[in-house]
Coordinates of C-alpha atoms in Angstrom, one line a residue:
M462 CA 124.5 90.6 118.9
R463 CA 124.1 86.9 119.8
S464 CA 120.6 87.6 121.0
R465 CA 119.7 89.4 117.8
S466 CA 121.0 86.5 115.7
A467 CA 118.9 84.0 117.7
R468 CA 115.8 86.1 117.1
F469 CA 116.6 86.3 113.4
L470 CA 117.1 82.5 113.3
I471 CA 113.7 81.9 115.0
A472 CA 111.9 84.2 112.6
L473 CA 113.8 82.7 109.6
I474 CA 112.8 79.1 110.5
L475 CA 109.2 79.8 111.3
G476 CA 108.7 82.1 108.2
A477 CA 110.5 79.7 105.9
T478 CA 108.3 76.8 107.2
Q479 CA 105.1 78.7 106.5
A480 CA 106.3 79.9 103.1
W481 CA 107.2 76.4 102.0
A482 CA 104.0 74.9 103.3
T483 CA 101.9 77.4 101.3
R484 CA 104.2 77.7 98.3
F485 CA 101.6 76.6 95.8
D486 CA 98.7 78.5 97.2
M487 CA 97.2 81.3 95.1
S488 CA 94.6 84.0 95.7
P489 CA 92.3 86.2 93.5
D490 CA 94.5 89.2 94.4
G491 CA 97.6 87.2 93.5
I492 CA 96.3 86.3 90.1
S493 CA 95.6 90.0 89.4
Y494 CA 99.1 91.0 90.6
L495 CA 100.6 88.3 88.3
N496 CA 98.7 89.7 85.3
L497 CA 100.0 93.2 86.1
S498 CA 103.5 91.8 86.4
D499 CA 103.2 90.5 82.7
Y500 CA 102.9 94.2 81.6
Y501 CA 106.0 95.1 83.6
M502 CA 108.0 92.3 82.1
E503 CA 107.1 93.6 78.7
G504 CA 108.0 97.2 79.6
D505 CA 104.4 98.2 79.0
Y506 CA 104.0 100.6 82.0
W507 CA 100.9 102.4 80.7
H508 CA 98.8 99.3 80.7
A509 CA 100.2 98.3 84.1
V510 CA 98.6 101.5 85.6
N511 CA 95.6 100.4 87.6
G512 CA 93.1 102.4 89.7
Y513 CA 92.7 99.5 92.2
W514 CA 96.0 97.6 92.3
S515 CA 99.2 99.3 93.3
P516 CA 102.4 99.0 91.3
L517 CA 105.2 98.1 93.6
Y518 CA 104.3 94.5 94.4
P519 CA 103.7 93.3 90.8
W520 CA 106.9 95.2 89.8
L521 CA 108.8 93.2 92.4
I522 CA 107.2 90.0 91.1
A523 CA 108.2 90.9 87.5
L524 CA 111.7 91.6 88.7
Q525 CA 112.0 88.2 90.2
R526 CA 110.4 86.5 87.2
V527 CA 112.9 88.1 84.9
G528 CA 115.8 87.4 87.2
L529 CA 115.0 83.8 87.8
G530 CA 113.3 83.0 84.5
V531 CA 110.9 80.5 86.1
S532 CA 108.2 78.7 84.1
A533 CA 104.5 79.1 84.7
H534 CA 104.5 76.1 87.0
W535 CA 106.8 77.9 89.5
E536 CA 104.9 81.2 89.4
A537 CA 103.1 80.6 92.7
P538 CA 106.3 79.6 94.6
L539 CA 108.1 82.6 93.2
V540 CA 105.4 85.0 94.5
H541 CA 105.7 83.3 97.9
L542 CA 109.5 83.8 97.7
T543 CA 108.7 87.5 97.2
N544 CA 106.5 87.5 100.2
F545 CA 109.2 85.7 102.3
V546 CA 111.8 88.3 101.3
C547 CA 109.4 91.0 102.4
F548 CA 108.8 89.1 105.7
L549 CA 112.6 89.2 106.4
I550 CA 112.8 92.9 105.6
S551 CA 109.8 93.4 107.9
F552 CA 111.7 91.6 110.7
A553 CA 114.6 93.9 110.2
T554 CA 112.5 97.1 110.3
F555 CA 110.6 95.8 113.4
E556 CA 113.9 95.2 115.2
L557 CA 114.9 98.7 114.3
L558 CA 111.6 99.9 115.7
I559 CA 112.1 98.1 119.0
S560 CA 115.6 99.6 119.3
E561 CA 114.2 103.1 118.7
I562 CA 111.5 102.6 121.3
L563 CA 113.9 101.5 124.0
R564 CA 116.3 104.3 123.1
S565 CA 113.5 106.9 123.2
L566 CA 113.0 106.2 126.9
K567 CA 116.3 107.9 127.6
D568 CA 116.7 105.9 130.8
N569 CA 119.6 103.5 131.4
S570 CA 117.4 101.5 133.7
V571 CA 115.6 100.1 130.7
E572 CA 118.4 97.7 130.3
R573 CA 117.0 95.8 133.3
Y574 CA 114.2 94.5 131.2
A575 CA 115.5 95.1 127.6
D576 CA 116.1 91.4 126.9
S577 CA 112.5 90.6 127.9
A578 CA 111.3 93.6 125.8
R579 CA 113.1 92.3 122.7
I580 CA 111.8 88.8 123.2
F581 CA 108.3 90.2 123.6
G582 CA 108.9 92.3 120.4
L583 CA 109.8 89.1 118.5
A584 CA 106.6 87.4 119.8
V585 CA 104.5 90.4 118.7
F586 CA 106.2 90.5 115.3
L587 CA 105.6 86.7 114.7
W588 CA 102.0 87.0 115.8
S589 CA 101.5 89.9 113.4
A590 CA 103.5 88.5 110.5
L591 CA 102.6 84.8 110.6
L592 CA 99.2 84.7 112.3
L593 CA 97.5 87.9 111.2
I594 CA 99.1 88.6 107.8
G595 CA 100.5 85.2 107.0
L596 CA 102.6 84.0 104.1
G597 CA 99.9 81.9 102.5
L598 CA 98.3 84.6 100.4
P599 CA 100.1 86.3 97.5
T600 CA 99.4 89.9 98.6
P601 CA 101.6 93.0 99.4
D602 CA 100.7 93.0 103.1
Q603 CA 104.1 91.8 104.2
L604 CA 105.6 94.6 102.2
V605 CA 103.3 97.1 103.8
A606 CA 104.2 95.8 107.2
A607 CA 107.9 96.3 106.5
I608 CA 107.3 99.8 105.4
A609 CA 104.9 100.6 108.3
F610 CA 107.5 99.4 110.9
G611 CA 110.2 101.4 109.1
I612 CA 108.0 104.6 109.2
G613 CA 107.4 104.0 113.0
A614 CA 111.2 103.8 113.6
L615 CA 111.8 106.9 111.5
L616 CA 109.2 108.9 113.5
L617 CA 111.1 108.1 116.7
R618 CA 114.3 109.1 114.9
C619 CA 112.7 112.5 114.2
V620 CA 112.1 113.0 117.9
R621 CA 115.8 112.6 118.7
R622 CA 118.1 115.5 119.6
P623 CA 119.8 117.0 117.7
P624 CA 117.2 116.9 115.0
S625 CA 118.1 115.1 111.7
L626 CA 117.0 116.5 108.4
Y627 CA 117.8 113.1 106.8
A628 CA 115.4 111.4 109.1
Y629 CA 112.6 113.7 107.9
I630 CA 113.6 113.2 104.3
A631 CA 113.7 109.4 104.7
L632 CA 110.3 109.5 106.5
G633 CA 108.7 111.2 103.5
A634 CA 110.4 109.0 100.9
L635 CA 109.4 105.8 102.7
A636 CA 105.8 107.0 103.1
G637 CA 105.8 107.5 99.3
V638 CA 107.1 104.0 98.8
G639 CA 104.3 102.8 101.0
Y640 CA 101.8 104.4 98.7
L641 CA 103.3 102.5 95.8
A642 CA 102.9 99.3 97.7
K643 CA 99.2 99.7 98.6
A644 CA 96.7 102.5 98.2
V645 CA 95.8 102.6 101.9
M646 CA 99.3 103.8 102.5
F647 CA 98.4 107.2 100.9
P648 CA 96.2 108.3 103.9
A649 CA 98.8 106.4 106.1
A650 CA 101.4 108.7 104.7
L651 CA 99.4 111.8 105.5
I652 CA 99.1 110.6 109.1
A653 CA 102.8 110.0 109.2
L654 CA 103.6 113.4 107.8
F655 CA 101.1 115.0 110.2
T656 CA 102.8 113.2 113.1
G657 CA 106.1 114.5 111.8
L658 CA 104.6 118.0 111.8
L659 CA 103.5 117.6 115.4
I660 CA 107.0 116.5 116.4
A661 CA 108.5 119.5 114.7
V662 CA 106.1 121.9 116.4
L663 CA 106.6 120.4 119.8
N664 CA 110.4 120.5 119.4
R665 CA 110.3 124.0 117.8
L666 CA 112.1 122.9 114.7
S667 CA 112.5 124.9 111.6
P668 CA 109.8 124.5 108.9
R669 CA 112.4 123.1 106.5
Y670 CA 112.2 119.7 108.2
V671 CA 108.5 119.3 107.5
I672 CA 108.9 120.9 104.0
A673 CA 111.7 118.4 103.2
S674 CA 109.6 115.5 104.3
T675 CA 106.6 116.6 102.2
I676 CA 108.8 117.2 99.1
A677 CA 110.3 113.7 99.5
F678 CA 106.9 112.1 99.7
A679 CA 105.6 114.1 96.7
F680 CA 108.7 113.2 94.7
V681 CA 108.0 109.5 95.1
A682 CA 104.2 109.5 95.0
A683 CA 103.5 112.1 92.4
P684 CA 104.3 110.0 89.3
Q685 CA 101.8 107.3 90.4
V686 CA 99.1 109.9 91.2
A687 CA 99.6 111.5 87.8
A688 CA 99.5 108.1 86.0
V689 CA 96.3 106.9 87.8
S690 CA 94.6 110.3 87.3
L691 CA 95.5 110.3 83.6
K692 CA 94.3 106.7 83.2
L693 CA 91.0 107.3 85.0
R694 CA 90.6 110.9 83.6
K695 CA 90.1 112.4 87.0
L696 CA 92.3 113.6 89.9
T697 CA 92.7 110.6 92.2
F698 CA 95.4 108.6 94.0
A699 CA 93.4 105.3 93.7
E700 CA 89.8 104.1 93.6
T701 CA 90.4 101.4 96.3
G702 CA 88.7 103.4 99.1
R703 CA 85.6 104.3 97.1
I704 CA 85.1 100.8 95.8
G705 CA 85.8 99.2 99.2
Y706 CA 83.3 101.5 100.8
G707 CA 80.7 100.7 98.2
M708 CA 81.3 96.9 98.5
T709 CA 81.2 96.8 102.3
V710 CA 79.4 99.7 103.9
S711 CA 77.0 100.4 101.1
G712 CA 76.5 96.7 100.6
Y713 CA 77.3 96.4 96.9
S714 CA 78.9 93.4 95.5
Y715 CA 82.1 93.4 93.4
L716 CA 79.6 92.3 90.7
W717 CA 78.0 95.7 90.9
A718 CA 78.4 96.2 87.2
E719 CA 76.3 93.0 86.6
K720 CA 73.4 93.9 88.9
T721 CA 73.4 97.6 89.5
P722 CA 70.9 98.5 92.3
K723 CA 68.8 101.6 91.8
N724 CA 70.2 105.0 92.9
T725 CA 73.8 103.6 93.1
G726 CA 75.1 105.3 90.0
I727 CA 75.3 104.4 86.3
A728 CA 78.0 101.9 85.2
E729 CA 80.3 103.6 82.7
H730 CA 81.4 100.2 81.4
P731 CA 78.4 98.0 81.9
V732 CA 78.5 94.3 81.3
T733 CA 76.1 92.6 78.9
K734 CA 73.3 90.4 80.0
L735 CA 73.0 87.5 77.5
S736 CA 70.4 85.4 79.3
E737 CA 67.7 86.1 81.8
H738 CA 67.2 82.7 83.4
P739 CA 69.7 81.8 84.4
P740 CA 71.5 85.1 84.2
V741 CA 74.6 85.0 81.9
F742 CA 76.8 88.1 81.9
E743 CA 79.5 88.9 79.4
F744 CA 82.4 91.2 79.8
V745 CA 84.7 91.0 76.8
T746 CA 87.8 93.1 76.9
D747 CA 90.8 93.6 74.6
W748 CA 93.3 93.5 77.5
R749 CA 96.3 91.4 76.7
H750 CA 96.9 90.2 80.2
T751 CA 93.8 89.4 82.1
T752 CA 92.2 86.3 83.6
Y753 CA 89.0 87.6 85.2
P754 CA 88.5 91.2 84.0
L755 CA 86.0 92.1 86.7
W756 CA 88.7 91.6 89.4
D757 CA 91.8 92.4 87.3
D758 CA 90.6 96.1 87.2
P759 CA 87.6 96.8 89.5
S760 CA 88.2 100.5 88.9
Y761 CA 87.2 100.0 85.3
F762 CA 84.0 98.1 85.9
Q763 CA 83.0 99.9 89.0
A764 CA 83.4 103.3 87.3
G765 CA 80.2 105.3 87.9
M766 CA 79.4 103.5 91.2
R767 CA 78.2 106.0 93.8
P768 CA 78.6 104.8 97.4
H769 CA 75.7 105.5 99.6
F770 CA 76.1 106.6 103.2
S771 CA 73.9 105.1 105.9
A772 CA 74.5 105.9 109.5
R773 CA 72.9 102.7 110.7
R774 CA 75.0 100.6 108.2
Q775 CA 78.2 102.6 109.1
A776 CA 77.6 101.9 112.8
E777 CA 77.0 98.2 112.1
V778 CA 80.2 97.9 110.0
T779 CA 82.3 99.8 112.5
G780 CA 81.0 97.9 115.4
N781 CA 81.8 94.6 113.7
I782 CA 85.4 95.8 113.0
L783 CA 85.9 97.0 116.5
G784 CA 84.8 93.5 117.7
L785 CA 87.4 92.1 115.3
Y786 CA 90.1 94.2 116.9
L787 CA 89.0 92.9 120.3
R788 CA 89.1 89.3 119.2
L789 CA 92.5 89.6 117.6
A790 CA 94.3 91.7 120.2
W791 CA 92.7 90.9 123.5
K792 CA 95.9 89.4 124.9
L793 CA 97.9 92.5 124.1
M794 CA 95.1 94.7 125.6
L795 CA 95.4 92.7 128.9
V796 CA 99.2 93.1 128.8
A797 CA 98.8 96.9 128.4
I798 CA 96.4 97.1 131.3
A799 CA 98.6 94.9 133.5
V800 CA 101.6 97.1 132.8
A801 CA 99.6 100.2 133.7
V802 CA 98.4 98.7 136.9
F803 CA 101.4 96.8 138.2
C804 CA 104.5 98.4 136.8
S805 CA 103.9 102.1 137.6
P806 CA 104.6 103.6 134.1
R807 CA 105.6 107.2 134.1
L808 CA 105.2 110.1 131.7
P809 CA 106.2 111.2 129.2
F810 CA 104.8 108.7 126.7
A811 CA 108.0 108.5 124.6
S812 CA 106.5 106.4 121.8
W813 CA 103.4 108.6 121.2
P814 CA 104.3 109.1 117.5
V815 CA 104.3 105.3 116.8
F816 CA 101.0 105.0 118.8
L817 CA 99.4 107.9 116.8
F818 CA 100.5 106.4 113.5
G819 CA 99.3 102.8 114.3
S820 CA 96.0 103.8 115.9
G821 CA 95.3 106.3 113.1
L822 CA 95.3 103.5 110.6
L823 CA 93.1 101.3 112.9
G824 CA 90.6 104.2 113.0
L825 CA 90.7 104.4 109.2
Y826 CA 90.1 100.7 108.7
A827 CA 87.2 100.8 111.3
L828 CA 85.3 103.0 108.8
I829 CA 85.4 100.7 105.9
Y830 CA 86.6 97.1 106.0
S831 CA 89.4 95.1 107.4
N832 CA 90.5 91.5 108.0
S833 CA 93.4 90.2 110.0
R834 CA 96.0 90.6 107.2
H835 CA 95.2 94.3 106.9
L836 CA 95.4 94.9 110.6
G837 CA 98.6 93.0 111.5
P838 CA 101.2 95.9 111.3
W839 CA 98.8 98.5 112.8
L840 CA 97.9 96.4 115.8
A841 CA 101.6 95.6 116.3
L842 CA 102.6 99.3 116.1
T843 CA 99.8 100.4 118.4
F844 CA 100.4 97.9 121.2
I845 CA 104.1 97.7 121.1
A846 CA 104.2 101.5 121.6
L847 CA 101.6 101.4 124.3
I848 CA 103.3 98.6 126.3
L849 CA 107.0 99.5 125.9
G850 CA 106.6 103.3 125.4
F851 CA 106.6 104.4 129.0
R852 CA 109.4 104.6 131.6
I853 CA 109.0 102.1 134.4
S854 CA 109.2 103.0 138.1
S855 CA 112.9 102.9 139.1
R856 CA 112.2 100.6 141.9
E857 CA 113.4 97.0 141.4
T858 CA 109.8 95.7 142.0
G859 CA 108.7 97.6 138.9
F860 CA 111.4 96.1 136.7
R861 CA 110.8 92.6 138.0
R862 CA 107.1 92.9 137.3
M863 CA 107.8 94.2 133.9
R864 CA 110.1 91.2 133.1
I865 CA 107.4 88.8 134.4
L866 CA 104.6 90.4 132.4
L867 CA 106.6 90.5 129.2
T868 CA 107.7 86.9 129.6
C869 CA 104.2 85.7 130.3
A870 CA 102.9 87.7 127.3
S871 CA 105.5 86.2 125.0
L872 CA 104.6 82.7 126.1
A873 CA 100.9 83.4 125.6
L874 CA 101.5 84.6 122.0
C875 CA 103.7 81.5 121.4
I876 CA 100.8 79.1 122.0
P877 CA 98.9 80.0 118.8
L878 CA 102.3 80.3 117.0
S879 CA 103.2 76.8 117.9
R880 CA 99.8 75.5 116.6
E881 CA 100.4 77.3 113.3
G882 CA 103.9 75.9 113.1
Y883 CA 102.5 72.4 113.6
R884 CA 100.0 72.9 110.9
D885 CA 102.7 74.2 108.5
V886 CA 104.9 71.2 109.2
A887 CA 102.0 68.8 108.7
A888 CA 101.2 70.5 105.4
I889 CA 104.8 70.0 104.3
A890 CA 104.7 66.4 105.3
R891 CA 101.4 65.9 103.4
D892 CA 102.8 67.8 100.3
D893 CA 99.6 67.5 98.2
G894 CA 100.6 70.4 95.9
G895 CA 98.1 72.9 97.3
F896 CA 95.6 74.9 95.4
S897 CA 97.7 75.4 92.3
S898 CA 98.1 71.7 91.9
Q899 CA 94.4 71.4 91.4
S900 CA 94.4 74.4 89.0
W901 CA 97.1 72.6 86.9
L902 CA 94.9 69.6 86.6
V903 CA 92.1 71.8 85.2
A904 CA 94.5 73.6 82.9
D905 CA 96.0 70.4 81.6
E906 CA 92.5 68.9 81.0
L907 CA 91.4 71.9 79.0
S908 CA 94.6 71.8 77.0
R909 CA 94.0 68.1 76.2
L910 CA 90.5 69.0 75.1
G911 CA 91.9 71.6 72.7
L912 CA 91.9 74.9 74.6
K913 CA 94.5 77.3 73.2
R914 CA 96.2 80.2 74.9
G915 CA 94.5 83.5 74.1
Q916 CA 91.1 82.0 73.8
R917 CA 88.0 83.0 75.8
V918 CA 86.1 80.8 78.2
A919 CA 83.1 81.0 80.5
T920 CA 82.5 79.9 84.1
V921 CA 79.5 78.6 86.1
G922 CA 79.7 79.1 89.8
G923 CA 82.1 82.0 90.0
A924 CA 85.5 82.9 88.6
F925 CA 87.0 84.8 91.5
D926 CA 89.8 82.3 92.2
A927 CA 90.2 80.8 88.7
Y928 CA 94.0 80.3 88.7
W929 CA 93.5 77.6 86.1
A930 CA 92.6 80.3 83.6
R931 CA 95.8 82.2 84.3
L932 CA 97.8 79.0 83.9
S933 CA 95.9 78.2 80.6
G934 CA 96.5 81.8 79.3
V935 CA 92.8 82.3 78.6
Q936 CA 90.4 85.1 79.5
I937 CA 87.1 84.5 81.3
S938 CA 84.7 86.7 79.4
A939 CA 81.3 85.4 80.6
E940 CA 80.0 83.9 83.7
I941 CA 77.0 82.6 85.7
S942 CA 78.0 83.9 89.1
A943 CA 78.1 81.7 92.2
N944 CA 74.9 83.3 93.4
D945 CA 73.1 82.3 90.2
A946 CA 74.7 78.9 89.6
A947 CA 71.9 77.0 91.3
S948 CA 69.4 78.4 88.8
Y949 CA 71.5 77.0 86.0
W950 CA 71.6 73.5 87.4
S951 CA 67.9 73.5 88.2
A952 CA 66.9 75.0 84.8
S953 CA 64.7 73.2 82.3
P954 CA 66.4 71.7 79.2
P955 CA 65.3 74.6 77.0
E956 CA 66.5 77.2 79.5
R957 CA 69.8 75.3 79.9
A958 CA 70.2 75.2 76.1
L959 CA 69.7 78.9 75.9
A960 CA 72.2 79.5 78.7
D961 CA 74.8 77.2 77.0
R962 CA 74.3 79.1 73.8
A963 CA 74.9 82.4 75.6
L964 CA 78.0 80.9 77.3
G965 CA 79.4 79.9 73.9
A966 CA 78.8 83.4 72.3
S967 CA 81.7 85.6 71.3
G968 CA 83.9 82.7 70.4
R969 CA 84.1 81.1 73.9
T970 CA 85.2 77.4 73.5
F971 CA 84.6 76.0 77.0
A972 CA 82.6 76.5 80.2
V973 CA 84.2 75.5 83.5
A974 CA 82.1 74.8 86.6
K975 CA 82.9 74.2 90.2
D976 CA 80.9 73.5 93.4
V977 CA 78.4 71.6 91.4
P978 CA 75.4 70.2 93.3
T979 CA 75.4 66.4 93.6
A980 CA 72.0 66.1 92.1
A981 CA 72.8 68.3 89.1
N982 CA 72.1 67.2 85.5
L983 CA 75.7 66.9 84.1
S984 CA 74.7 66.0 80.5
G985 CA 77.5 67.2 78.3
W986 CA 79.8 68.1 81.2
L987 CA 83.1 66.2 81.7
P988 CA 84.6 65.7 85.1
V989 CA 88.2 67.0 85.6
G990 CA 89.7 64.1 87.6
K991 CA 88.8 64.3 91.3
T992 CA 89.1 68.1 91.5
G993 CA 85.4 68.8 91.7
Y994 CA 85.6 70.8 88.5
F995 CA 83.6 70.0 85.3
V996 CA 84.2 71.2 81.7
L997 CA 81.6 71.8 79.0
P998 CA 82.9 72.0 75.4
L999 CA 80.9 74.8 73.8
R1000 CA 79.9 75.4 70.2
A1001 CA 80.4 79.1 69.7
A1002 CA 77.3 80.9 68.6
P1003 CA 77.4 82.1 65.0

């Protein structure tokens, strides 16, 4: 018990430090989740249904916003508080997973290296949660990790004798909750249920176990599947996979609706091109809670997109992702090899359900797209099962080597963790307010110039991370994208005037620019302090 308390205290301190250091950070995904949470706060569940963003995370944000009653200034810290709570839940489910792995070995001799195994488990958890996923971005990935580790633990519970019907029911229900947290957890749930089926077949269990698990999953997931299908007018559980494949493997941009390549489909909700040189695109919506509509609901603007399969491109993408796996997890790969060579592991592979579940998701991500925050829980599940999932030779030499290897591996993982901790402490000492502080300066300047909540604005240079617009309560309804911004700044005066007129159409009152070239002609543009942003008051076109 004392050892568990010490591990919790270490995780609590390191997690709280990172959460506090990044408390004012915001991300494009976080802005969209906050906008969805507005609908939940109003009880408008229909407009909260989204084909791209899942409902559980914004619902949790809305719950905390209602419960704590924070102002807009504290929105970002509140979202980070949500992430931190998910981080602590993730720690608890990972501890449960480690306990189930050690118990599954059914060998009392495991106690000879159990303490080293638990410390190693803590190091793997912190590596996954703080280095790969992190607490700096407002995304549901910490929540997904908590659910993934819980599913891994339940899979091992399902292997136990005598069999537990409640474990199978909990497995299906938790898999359904995972789908509500993130769309990728729908195929993850299918892998988990399939693994449960294999366990039942191998243990010659009654079909009622698998049926109960499937019913529990359907009970939790079906309402969301029905809502998304009704909203998009087709049977689907989410459009995230199709859009992700189109943007990465097929090479389309999230701005596909603006510049639709030939033979990639026909946009059902095309944006309007107001100017040719430089290109000005307009996407006016009547959505009550939106900042940048193109990213607040990609399933709406990407409707009609037809992903294109290319074997060469698929091989290139998959090769790059496999290389990412190697770069992220090479230390754990070496540990797994060392255990196999020096510690004489013996069959059976008791943690095979956890390995199958984790590696199945790694295989899925290898087909489309992934970055470290997506991979954190799946790499942790795969390698913790591979390293701790075998019985060790009963000779004392094998136990001693296992303790040494796990201790060395823990220390190796602690090196990057200590560097990250130092950066977090330095950020707290610096306390510059982070990204949202800069966004508040832009929002305050626009308010001083007369911008009112509910108005529409335009951007030059991209609106992907325009948290200032969320804080101002305005909708970005036109843009010159980051790829086209250079053509605006280099345009002739007549072309610039036409572009400005297009930016000011449909009642837009201001244009906001960032990443402006140093040699740009800023006639009419006003600097926003030292933020690097510039504001152009617009005269709306008649």
